[in-house]
Coordinates of C-alpha atoms in Angstrom, one line a residue:
M259 CA -42.9 99.0 -11.3
A260 CA -45.8 100.8 -13.0
S261 CA -49.4 100.2 -12.2
M262 CA -51.2 97.5 -14.3
I263 CA -54.3 95.4 -14.2
T264 CA -53.7 91.8 -15.1
C265 CA -57.2 90.4 -15.2
T266 CA -60.9 91.3 -14.4
A267 CA -64.1 89.5 -13.6
W268 CA -67.8 90.5 -13.3
V269 CA -70.1 89.6 -10.5
P270 CA -73.7 89.0 -11.6
R271 CA -76.4 91.2 -10.2
G272 CA -78.1 90.1 -7.0
Y273 CA -75.2 88.1 -5.5
A274 CA -73.5 90.9 -3.5
A275 CA -74.8 91.6 0.0
P276 CA -76.7 94.9 0.1
F277 CA -74.7 95.9 3.1
P278 CA -71.3 94.2 3.3
T279 CA -70.2 93.4 6.9
K280 CA -67.2 94.8 8.6
Y281 CA -64.5 92.3 9.5
N282 CA -64.9 91.0 13.1
F283 CA -61.7 90.0 14.9
D284 CA -62.9 87.7 17.7
E285 CA -61.4 84.7 19.5
E286 CA -62.2 82.2 16.8
E287 CA -60.8 84.4 14.1
F288 CA -57.6 84.9 16.1
E289 CA -57.1 81.2 16.4
R290 CA -57.6 80.7 12.7
I291 CA -55.2 83.5 11.7
A292 CA -52.6 82.3 14.2
A293 CA -52.7 78.8 12.7
M294 CA -52.3 80.1 9.2
A295 CA -49.5 82.5 10.2
K296 CA -47.7 79.8 12.0
L297 CA -47.5 77.7 8.8
Q298 CA -45.9 80.7 7.0
L299 CA -43.5 81.3 9.9
D300 CA -42.6 77.5 9.9
D301 CA -41.9 77.7 6.2
A302 CA -39.6 80.7 6.7
R303 CA -37.8 79.1 9.6
E304 CA -37.2 75.9 7.6
D305 CA -35.9 77.9 4.7
L306 CA -33.5 79.8 7.0
E307 CA -32.3 76.5 8.6
E308 CA -31.7 75.0 5.2
A309 CA -29.8 78.1 4.0
E310 CA -27.7 78.1 7.2
A311 CA -26.9 74.4 6.9
E312 CA -25.8 74.8 3.2
A313 CA -23.6 77.8 4.1
E314 CA -22.1 75.9 7.0
A315 CA -21.4 72.9 4.7
E316 CA -19.7 75.1 2.1
A317 CA -17.6 76.8 4.8
E318 CA -16.5 73.4 6.2
G319 CA -15.6 72.3 2.6
E320 CA -13.4 75.4 2.1
E321 CA -11.7 74.8 5.4
A322 CA -11.0 71.2 4.6
E323 CA -9.4 72.2 1.3
S324 CA -7.1 74.8 2.9
G325 CA -5.5 72.1 5.2
K326 CA -5.5 71.5 8.9
S327 CA -2.8 74.0 9.8
G328 CA -4.5 76.8 8.0
S329 CA -7.8 75.8 9.4
K330 CA -6.5 75.8 13.0
K331 CA -4.8 79.2 12.5
S332 CA -7.9 80.6 11.1
K333 CA -10.0 79.4 14.0
K334 CA -7.5 80.9 16.5
D335 CA -7.5 84.2 14.7
K336 CA -11.3 84.2 14.7
K337 CA -11.4 83.4 18.4
K338 CA -8.8 86.1 19.2
S339 CA -10.7 88.6 17.1
K340 CA -13.9 87.7 18.8
D341 CA -12.4 88.0 22.3
S342 CA -10.9 91.4 21.4
K343 CA -14.2 92.6 20.0
D344 CA -16.1 91.5 23.1
D345 CA -13.6 93.3 25.3
N346 CA -14.0 96.5 23.2
D347 CA -17.8 96.2 23.4
D348 CA -17.6 95.9 27.2
D349 CA -15.3 98.9 27.5
S350 CA -17.5 101.0 25.2
A351 CA -20.7 99.9 27.1
S352 CA -19.1 101.0 30.4
D353 CA -18.2 104.4 28.9
I354 CA -21.8 105.2 28.1
E355 CA -23.4 107.5 30.6
I356 CA -27.1 106.8 31.1
D357 CA -29.3 109.8 31.9
E358 CA -30.7 109.7 35.4
D359 CA -34.3 110.2 34.1
L360 CA -34.0 107.2 31.8
K361 CA -32.6 104.7 34.2
E362 CA -36.0 103.6 35.4
Y363 CA -36.9 102.4 31.9
D364 CA -33.8 100.2 31.7
L365 CA -33.3 101.0 28.0
E366 CA -29.9 99.2 27.8
H367 CA -31.7 95.9 28.1
Y368 CA -34.6 96.8 25.8
D369 CA -33.6 94.3 23.1
D370 CA -32.8 91.4 25.4
D371 CA -34.9 88.3 25.1
D372 CA -37.6 88.0 27.7
D373 CA -36.9 84.8 29.7
G374 CA -39.7 85.5 32.3
D375 CA -43.4 84.9 32.1
G376 CA -43.9 87.7 29.6
Q377 CA -45.3 86.9 26.1
P378 CA -42.6 86.6 23.4
M379 CA -42.8 88.9 20.4
A380 CA -43.8 87.2 17.2
M381 CA -46.3 87.6 14.4
F382 CA -49.7 88.1 16.2
G383 CA -47.9 87.2 19.4
N384 CA -49.3 90.0 21.5
I385 CA -52.7 90.3 19.9
K386 CA -54.4 87.9 22.3
S387 CA -53.3 90.0 25.3
L388 CA -55.1 93.0 24.0
A389 CA -58.6 93.8 25.1
Y390 CA -61.3 94.3 22.5
Y391 CA -64.9 95.3 22.8
E392 CA -68.1 94.6 20.8
S393 CA -68.7 98.3 20.5
N394 CA -66.7 101.5 21.0
D395 CA -69.3 102.5 23.6
D396 CA -67.9 99.7 25.9
D397 CA -64.3 100.8 25.5
P398 CA -63.3 103.1 28.4
Y399 CA -60.4 104.5 26.4
I400 CA -62.6 105.9 23.6
T401 CA -64.1 109.1 24.9
L402 CA -65.5 110.2 21.5
K403 CA -68.4 107.8 21.0
D404 CA -69.8 106.8 17.6
D405 CA -72.3 109.2 16.2
P406 CA -75.4 107.3 14.9
E407 CA -75.7 109.7 12.0
D408 CA -72.1 109.0 10.9
E409 CA -72.8 105.3 11.2
D410 CA -75.9 105.5 9.0
E411 CA -73.9 107.6 6.4
E412 CA -71.1 105.1 6.3
R413 CA -73.5 102.2 6.0
E414 CA -75.2 104.0 3.1
D415 CA -71.8 104.6 1.4
L416 CA -71.2 100.8 1.5
Q417 CA -74.6 99.9 0.2
I418 CA -74.8 97.8 -3.1
L419 CA -78.1 97.9 -4.9
A420 CA -79.7 95.0 -6.7
T421 CA -79.2 96.8 -10.0
D422 CA -75.4 97.2 -9.4
N423 CA -72.7 95.0 -10.7
L424 CA -69.3 94.3 -9.1
V425 CA -66.2 94.3 -11.2
L426 CA -63.1 92.6 -9.8
A427 CA -59.8 93.9 -11.0
A428 CA -56.5 92.3 -10.0
K429 CA -54.0 95.1 -9.8
V430 CA -50.3 95.7 -9.3
E431 CA -49.3 99.2 -8.2
D432 CA -45.6 99.9 -7.6
E433 CA -44.7 96.9 -5.4
L434 CA -48.2 96.4 -4.0
A435 CA -50.5 93.7 -5.2
H436 CA -54.2 93.8 -4.4
L437 CA -57.7 93.1 -5.8
E438 CA -59.9 96.1 -6.3
V439 CA -63.6 95.6 -6.0
Y440 CA -65.5 98.1 -8.1
V441 CA -69.2 99.0 -8.0
Y442 CA -70.6 99.7 -11.5
E443 CA -73.9 101.7 -11.5
D444 CA -75.1 101.4 -15.0
A445 CA -78.1 103.7 -14.6
V446 CA -76.0 106.7 -13.7
D447 CA -72.7 105.8 -15.5
N448 CA -70.8 105.5 -12.3
L449 CA -67.8 103.3 -11.4
Y450 CA -66.0 103.5 -8.1
V451 CA -63.8 101.4 -5.8
H452 CA -65.9 99.9 -3.0
H453 CA -63.0 98.1 -1.2
D454 CA -59.8 96.2 -1.9
I455 CA -58.1 93.0 -0.8
M456 CA -54.3 92.8 -0.2
L457 CA -52.5 90.0 -2.0
P458 CA -49.2 88.2 -1.3
A459 CA -47.9 88.2 -4.9
I460 CA -48.7 89.5 -8.4
P461 CA -52.2 88.2 -9.3
L462 CA -52.5 86.3 -12.6
C463 CA -56.1 85.1 -12.7
V464 CA -59.4 85.8 -10.9
E465 CA -62.5 83.6 -10.8
W466 CA -65.8 84.6 -9.1
L467 CA -67.4 81.9 -6.9
D468 CA -71.1 81.5 -6.0
I469 CA -70.4 79.1 -3.1
A470 CA -69.3 79.9 0.5
V471 CA -65.9 78.4 1.3
S472 CA -64.7 77.7 4.9
K473 CA -67.4 79.9 6.4
P474 CA -69.1 78.2 9.3
N475 CA -72.9 78.4 10.0
V476 CA -73.6 79.1 6.3
D477 CA -75.6 76.8 4.1
K478 CA -73.4 75.4 1.4
D479 CA -76.2 75.3 -1.1
A480 CA -77.1 79.0 -0.6
P481 CA -75.8 81.5 -3.1
A482 CA -72.7 83.4 -2.0
N483 CA -70.2 86.0 -3.2
F484 CA -66.6 84.8 -3.1
V485 CA -63.5 85.0 -5.3
A486 CA -60.6 82.7 -6.0
I487 CA -57.3 84.4 -6.9
G488 CA -54.2 82.8 -8.5
T489 CA -50.8 84.5 -8.2
F490 CA -47.1 83.9 -8.8
D491 CA -47.3 81.9 -5.6
P492 CA -48.4 78.3 -6.1
D493 CA -51.3 78.7 -3.6
I494 CA -54.9 79.8 -4.5
E495 CA -56.5 82.3 -2.0
I496 CA -60.3 82.4 -1.5
W497 CA -61.9 85.6 -0.1
D498 CA -65.4 86.6 0.9
L499 CA -66.4 89.6 -1.1
D500 CA -69.2 90.6 1.3
T501 CA -66.7 91.2 4.2
I502 CA -64.4 94.2 4.1
D503 CA -61.1 94.8 5.7
C504 CA -60.3 91.1 6.1
M505 CA -56.8 90.2 7.4
Y506 CA -56.5 86.7 5.9
P507 CA -58.4 84.7 3.2
N508 CA -61.2 82.4 4.1
A509 CA -59.2 79.5 2.7
I510 CA -55.9 78.7 0.9
L511 CA -55.9 75.9 -1.7
G512 CA -52.4 74.4 -1.7
Q513 CA -49.4 73.7 0.5
G514 CA -50.0 77.0 2.3
G515 CA -53.4 75.7 3.6
S516 CA -54.0 74.7 7.2
G517 CA -53.7 71.0 6.4
D518 CA -55.7 68.1 7.8
N519 CA -57.4 69.3 11.0
N520 CA -58.0 65.7 12.2
A521 CA -54.3 64.8 12.1
D522 CA -52.2 65.2 15.2
E523 CA -49.3 67.7 15.4
G524 CA -46.6 65.1 14.8
D525 CA -48.3 63.8 11.6
K526 CA -48.7 67.4 10.4
K527 CA -45.0 68.2 10.9
K528 CA -43.9 65.0 9.2
K529 CA -46.2 65.5 6.3
K530 CA -45.2 69.1 6.0
K531 CA -41.5 68.4 6.1
K532 CA -41.9 65.8 3.4
K533 CA -43.7 68.3 1.2
K534 CA -41.2 71.0 1.9
K535 CA -38.4 68.9 0.4
S536 CA -40.3 68.2 -2.8
K537 CA -40.4 70.9 -5.4
K538 CA -41.6 68.6 -8.2
A539 CA -45.2 68.5 -9.5
N540 CA -47.4 66.2 -7.5
D541 CA -51.0 65.2 -7.0
E542 CA -51.8 67.4 -3.9
Y543 CA -50.9 71.0 -4.7
H544 CA -49.2 73.3 -7.3
V545 CA -45.5 74.0 -7.0
D546 CA -45.4 77.0 -9.5
A547 CA -47.5 80.0 -10.4
V548 CA -51.3 79.6 -10.9
L549 CA -52.1 80.9 -14.4
A550 CA -55.8 79.9 -14.8
L551 CA -58.9 79.2 -12.8
A552 CA -62.4 78.0 -13.8
A553 CA -65.4 77.5 -11.5
N554 CA -67.9 74.8 -12.5
R555 CA -71.3 76.5 -12.5
K556 CA -73.3 73.2 -12.3
H557 CA -71.1 71.4 -9.8
R558 CA -70.5 74.5 -7.6
N559 CA -68.0 72.9 -5.3
L560 CA -65.5 72.2 -8.1
L561 CA -62.8 74.6 -9.1
A562 CA -60.2 73.8 -11.8
S563 CA -56.8 75.4 -11.8
G564 CA -53.9 75.4 -14.3
S565 CA -50.3 76.1 -13.4
A566 CA -46.9 76.8 -14.8
D567 CA -45.9 73.4 -13.3
K568 CA -47.8 71.9 -16.3
T569 CA -50.5 70.3 -14.2
I570 CA -54.3 70.9 -13.9
K571 CA -55.8 70.4 -10.4
L572 CA -59.4 69.8 -9.5
W573 CA -60.3 71.2 -6.1
D574 CA -63.3 70.3 -3.9
L575 CA -64.3 73.6 -2.2
N576 CA -66.2 71.9 0.5
T577 CA -63.0 70.3 1.8
T578 CA -60.5 72.7 0.3
K579 CA -58.5 69.7 -0.9
C580 CA -57.2 68.6 -4.3
A581 CA -59.6 65.9 -5.6
K582 CA -57.6 65.0 -8.7
S583 CA -54.5 66.1 -10.7
Y584 CA -54.0 65.8 -14.4
T585 CA -50.7 65.9 -16.3
Y586 CA -51.5 65.6 -20.0
H587 CA -49.9 68.9 -21.1
T588 CA -46.1 69.3 -21.7
D589 CA -45.9 73.0 -20.9
K590 CA -47.5 75.7 -18.8
V591 CA -51.3 75.5 -18.6
C592 CA -52.6 79.1 -19.2
S593 CA -56.3 78.9 -19.7
L594 CA -59.3 76.8 -18.7
A595 CA -63.0 76.6 -19.5
W596 CA -65.8 74.2 -18.5
H597 CA -68.2 73.0 -21.2
G598 CA -71.6 74.6 -21.0
V599 CA -73.7 71.4 -21.3
E600 CA -71.4 68.5 -20.5
S601 CA -70.4 69.8 -17.1
T602 CA -67.6 67.3 -16.5
V603 CA -65.7 68.3 -19.7
L604 CA -62.9 70.8 -19.3
L605 CA -61.1 72.7 -22.1
S606 CA -57.5 73.7 -21.4
G607 CA -55.0 75.7 -23.3
S608 CA -51.2 75.4 -22.9
Y609 CA -47.9 76.8 -24.1
D610 CA -47.3 73.4 -25.7
R611 CA -49.4 74.9 -28.6
T612 CA -52.4 72.7 -28.0
A613 CA -55.9 72.9 -26.5
A614 CA -57.1 69.7 -24.9
I615 CA -60.7 68.5 -24.3
A616 CA -60.8 66.1 -21.4
D617 CA -63.5 64.4 -19.3
M618 CA -62.5 64.9 -15.7
R619 CA -64.2 61.6 -14.8
A620 CA -61.6 59.7 -16.8
P621 CA -58.2 60.9 -15.6
G622 CA -56.4 58.0 -17.2
D623 CA -57.7 58.6 -20.8
Q624 CA -55.8 60.7 -23.2
P625 CA -57.8 63.8 -24.1
L626 CA -58.8 65.0 -27.6
R627 CA -56.6 67.8 -28.8
V628 CA -56.4 70.6 -31.4
G629 CA -53.2 72.3 -32.4
V630 CA -52.3 75.9 -33.2
E631 CA -49.3 77.7 -34.7
S632 CA -47.9 79.3 -31.5
D633 CA -48.4 79.4 -27.7
V634 CA -52.1 79.5 -26.6
E635 CA -53.2 82.6 -24.8
Q636 CA -56.9 81.9 -24.1
V637 CA -59.6 79.3 -24.8
R638 CA -63.4 79.6 -24.7
W639 CA -66.4 77.4 -25.6
D640 CA -69.1 79.0 -27.8
P641 CA -71.9 79.8 -25.3
H642 CA -74.6 79.5 -28.0
D643 CA -73.3 76.3 -29.7
P644 CA -71.2 74.1 -27.4
N645 CA -69.9 72.0 -30.3
Y646 CA -67.4 74.8 -31.1
L647 CA -64.5 76.2 -29.3
Y648 CA -62.3 79.3 -29.8
V649 CA -58.5 79.5 -29.2
S650 CA -56.4 82.7 -29.3
T651 CA -52.6 82.7 -29.7
E652 CA -49.6 84.9 -29.1
R653 CA -49.3 85.7 -32.8
G654 CA -52.6 87.5 -32.9
V655 CA -54.7 84.6 -34.4
I656 CA -58.1 83.4 -33.4
H657 CA -59.0 79.8 -34.3
L658 CA -62.5 78.3 -34.4
F659 CA -62.6 74.5 -34.0
D660 CA -65.4 71.9 -34.2
A661 CA -64.9 69.8 -31.1
R662 CA -66.6 66.8 -32.8
A663 CA -63.7 66.7 -35.3
A664 CA -61.0 66.8 -32.7
S665 CA -58.7 63.8 -32.3
K666 CA -55.9 62.6 -30.0
D667 CA -53.4 63.9 -32.6
P668 CA -53.2 67.7 -32.5
A669 CA -51.4 67.8 -35.9
A670 CA -54.5 66.3 -37.5
S671 CA -56.9 69.0 -36.3
K672 CA -58.5 71.3 -38.8
T673 CA -60.0 74.7 -38.2
V674 CA -63.4 75.9 -39.3
W675 CA -61.7 79.2 -39.8
K676 CA -58.8 81.2 -38.5
L677 CA -58.6 85.0 -38.2
Q678 CA -55.5 87.3 -38.0
A679 CA -57.3 89.5 -35.5
H680 CA -54.3 91.5 -34.3
D681 CA -50.7 92.2 -35.2
E682 CA -49.6 91.2 -31.7
S683 CA -50.8 88.6 -29.1
V684 CA -54.5 88.3 -28.5
S685 CA -54.1 88.4 -24.7
S686 CA -57.8 88.3 -24.0
F687 CA -61.1 87.7 -25.8
D688 CA -64.7 87.1 -24.8
L689 CA -67.9 85.8 -26.3
N690 CA -71.1 87.6 -25.4
T691 CA -73.4 85.1 -23.5
V692 CA -76.6 86.9 -24.4
I693 CA -76.0 88.0 -28.0
P694 CA -74.9 85.2 -30.4
G695 CA -71.9 85.9 -32.6
F696 CA -70.7 88.9 -30.6
L697 CA -66.9 88.6 -30.1
A698 CA -64.5 91.0 -28.4
T699 CA -60.7 90.7 -28.7
G700 CA -58.0 92.6 -26.8
S701 CA -54.3 92.7 -27.7
T702 CA -51.0 93.9 -26.5
D703 CA -51.1 96.1 -29.6
R704 CA -53.3 98.3 -27.3
T705 CA -56.5 97.9 -29.4
V706 CA -59.9 96.3 -28.7
K707 CA -61.9 94.9 -31.6
L708 CA -65.5 93.8 -31.9
W709 CA -66.4 91.1 -34.3
N710 CA -69.6 89.8 -35.9
I711 CA -69.5 86.0 -36.3
T712 CA -71.8 84.7 -38.9
A713 CA -72.1 81.5 -41.0
E714 CA -69.8 83.1 -43.6
G715 CA -67.2 83.8 -41.0
P716 CA -66.0 86.8 -38.8
S717 CA -66.2 90.4 -39.9
M718 CA -64.8 93.4 -37.9
V719 CA -67.4 95.8 -36.6
V720 CA -65.1 98.3 -34.8
S721 CA -61.6 98.8 -33.6
R722 CA -60.8 101.1 -30.7
D723 CA -57.9 102.2 -28.4
F724 CA -59.2 102.8 -24.8
D725 CA -55.9 104.3 -23.6
V726 CA -55.5 101.5 -21.0
G727 CA -52.1 100.5 -22.4
K728 CA -51.5 97.0 -23.5
V729 CA -54.9 95.2 -23.2
F730 CA -54.8 92.3 -20.8
S731 CA -58.5 91.8 -20.1
T732 CA -61.8 92.2 -22.2
T733 CA -64.9 90.8 -20.5
F734 CA -68.6 91.2 -21.3
A735 CA -71.1 91.8 -18.4
P736 CA -73.0 88.6 -17.5
D737 CA -76.5 90.0 -17.1
K738 CA -79.1 90.4 -19.8
E739 CA -79.8 94.0 -18.8
V740 CA -76.2 95.1 -19.3
A741 CA -75.2 92.6 -22.0
F742 CA -73.6 95.2 -24.2
R743 CA -71.2 96.4 -21.5
L744 CA -67.6 95.6 -22.0
A745 CA -64.9 95.9 -19.3
V746 CA -61.4 96.7 -20.7
A747 CA -58.2 96.9 -18.6
G748 CA -54.5 96.8 -19.2
S749 CA -51.0 97.9 -18.5
K750 CA -51.8 101.4 -17.4
G751 CA -53.7 100.2 -14.3
T752 CA -57.2 101.5 -15.3
V753 CA -60.6 99.9 -16.0
S754 CA -63.0 101.3 -18.6
I755 CA -66.5 100.0 -19.2
W756 CA -67.9 100.7 -22.6
D757 CA -71.6 100.5 -23.6
T758 CA -71.0 99.0 -27.0
S759 CA -74.6 99.6 -28.1
T760 CA -73.9 103.3 -28.4
N761 CA -71.6 102.6 -31.3
P762 CA -73.3 102.9 -34.8
G763 CA -71.5 99.8 -36.1
V764 CA -72.6 97.6 -33.3
R765 CA -76.2 98.8 -33.6
K766 CA -76.1 98.0 -37.3
A767 CA -74.6 94.5 -36.8
F768 CA -76.8 93.6 -33.8
G769 CA -79.7 96.0 -34.2
Q770 CA -82.4 93.4 -33.7
R771 CA -81.2 93.1 -30.1
V772 CA -80.9 96.8 -29.3
P773 CA -83.9 98.6 -27.9
T774 CA -85.7 100.7 -30.5
R775 CA -84.7 104.4 -30.5
P776 CA -86.6 107.2 -32.2
E777 CA -85.4 107.9 -35.7
G778 CA -82.7 110.6 -35.9
E779 CA -82.0 110.5 -32.2
D780 CA -78.3 110.9 -31.5
V781 CA -76.8 108.3 -29.1
E782 CA -74.0 109.6 -26.8
D783 CA -71.0 107.4 -26.5
R784 CA -71.0 105.8 -23.0
L785 CA -67.5 105.1 -21.7
V786 CA -67.3 104.8 -17.9
A787 CA -64.1 105.0 -15.9
L788 CA -62.7 106.4 -12.7
D789 CA -62.6 110.2 -12.6
D790 CA -58.8 110.4 -13.0
D791 CA -59.0 108.4 -16.2
E792 CA -61.6 110.4 -18.1
S793 CA -59.1 112.7 -19.8
S794 CA -58.9 110.5 -22.9
S795 CA -62.6 110.4 -23.5
S796 CA -62.6 113.5 -25.7
D797 CA -60.1 112.0 -28.2
E798 CA -62.2 108.8 -28.3
E799 CA -65.4 110.7 -28.9
E800 CA -63.8 112.4 -31.9
G801 CA -63.0 109.0 -33.2
D802 CA -66.6 107.9 -32.8
E803 CA -67.8 110.8 -34.9
D804 CA -65.6 109.6 -37.7
G805 CA -67.0 106.1 -37.5
E806 CA -64.8 104.7 -34.7
G807 CA -61.5 104.6 -36.5
S808 CA -61.4 101.5 -38.7
S809 CA -65.0 100.4 -38.0
G810 CA -67.4 99.0 -40.5
E811 CA -69.3 95.9 -40.9
G812 CA -68.1 93.5 -43.5
S813 CA -64.4 94.6 -43.3
Q814 CA -61.9 91.8 -42.6
G815 CA -59.8 92.2 -39.5
G816 CA -56.0 92.1 -39.5
D817 CA -54.2 90.7 -42.5
A818 CA -56.1 87.6 -43.5
M819 CA -58.9 85.2 -42.8
D820 CA -58.6 81.6 -44.0
E821 CA -61.4 79.1 -44.3
D822 CA -60.7 75.4 -44.5

């Protein structure tokens, strides 16, 4: 499998700790990890027992069909063959000569089970018996002690300044899935990987959280720096971005979580076994891939998730439990967005070709809907006018709807306008939260386009190929100081950050919001990526000199733009 980045997210300035802490494996952490690992081992053991039971049942059925005589004969042959094999094994074992120097190690019984008082081998089974020290200075087996100068240098390398942004990129490389945490230094045009987080499956969605989850001795109202990650697994993992080299997530939302801590072991086993048998959608956890996440910025403890199991779950991050489940879509739920003003209203997009507007306080009510011509890819509220919402589709179309005109019948919905933005699927788009009417779209046709949305409708400003492959993510930076920065990522596994204000078309369309520059001063194109990915910049700069390919304010994007 080739390298690819499936999604990205920005972390606003000031939330990351200046000096992230190293992971501390102490007694309490051991107990937490052991409990989480035991749940996974129990799942694997139950799966194995079920598979063995099914295989045994199939074998018994085949034997019953072949008749009693054939069955008895077969069993005798098997027993005879087994006895013969055991005799041969004993003979061969007796023929092996053991070197005199190796006898004391008793290697012939190396793989035997330990029936004595020794600790059995299992996941994390022997970790507790190991001695660990607060500092390498206390460890008698470490003769080369830490150099204070090296520690200061390492600490400086990990430092994150208040003017830095973090960029989170969910990446798949060969058979390895992980989240790369980049530091973007805008002042010096620098982008580098700070640390990464290993993931259990291919990541599909990432959502930054400003609340501490399952972290004791931390004020829940204090700002924090966490991330929620949805993958092909039905569970949602939550990690602390200010702690590096973590072994396990801080919390797991779903069936893989630790369960009710107040319940006794018997209740836990009964509850878990009951869950294990049920693969159908339910009100407690997802049973299929998590495709979308949305954090509520006003009610910080609420996280919404959409899944391929056709449900939407509302999670309470204080308890890590599912507070409510919603089933008003008839196909996979692929995108979610909270309303900017009405903080309990959630917009959801689905493969059932509708986008739904629902108040989470009224789970029994049917939501308002708008319909589109094909599967929904992404949905967004207009950050500058919350009466309007945008929907992108797999056929490359962007729709603008007025939420006030939505009804319970999606077939009756009318668009304000629709735009054939790309020839292929609009896999990602974003609206600038600082600059009104500034829209960026990314497509599997490998291009990124910038649009100027006015009262007359949308007009394309610039189209560009960033050489990131099929574009899966286009996201604007969240801070006012870097509002023109656009992160682009795709199927080639690279992230590029473009300062769109260096483009003449963008300055012409949004000039009133660009700092004044001396007349006649040339503006150098700013495209920041990792060192290995800068080889394509020369070709792109040539395109800039020619007017950025098909750029030009007032030109219509794609094939057509219809107004109703």
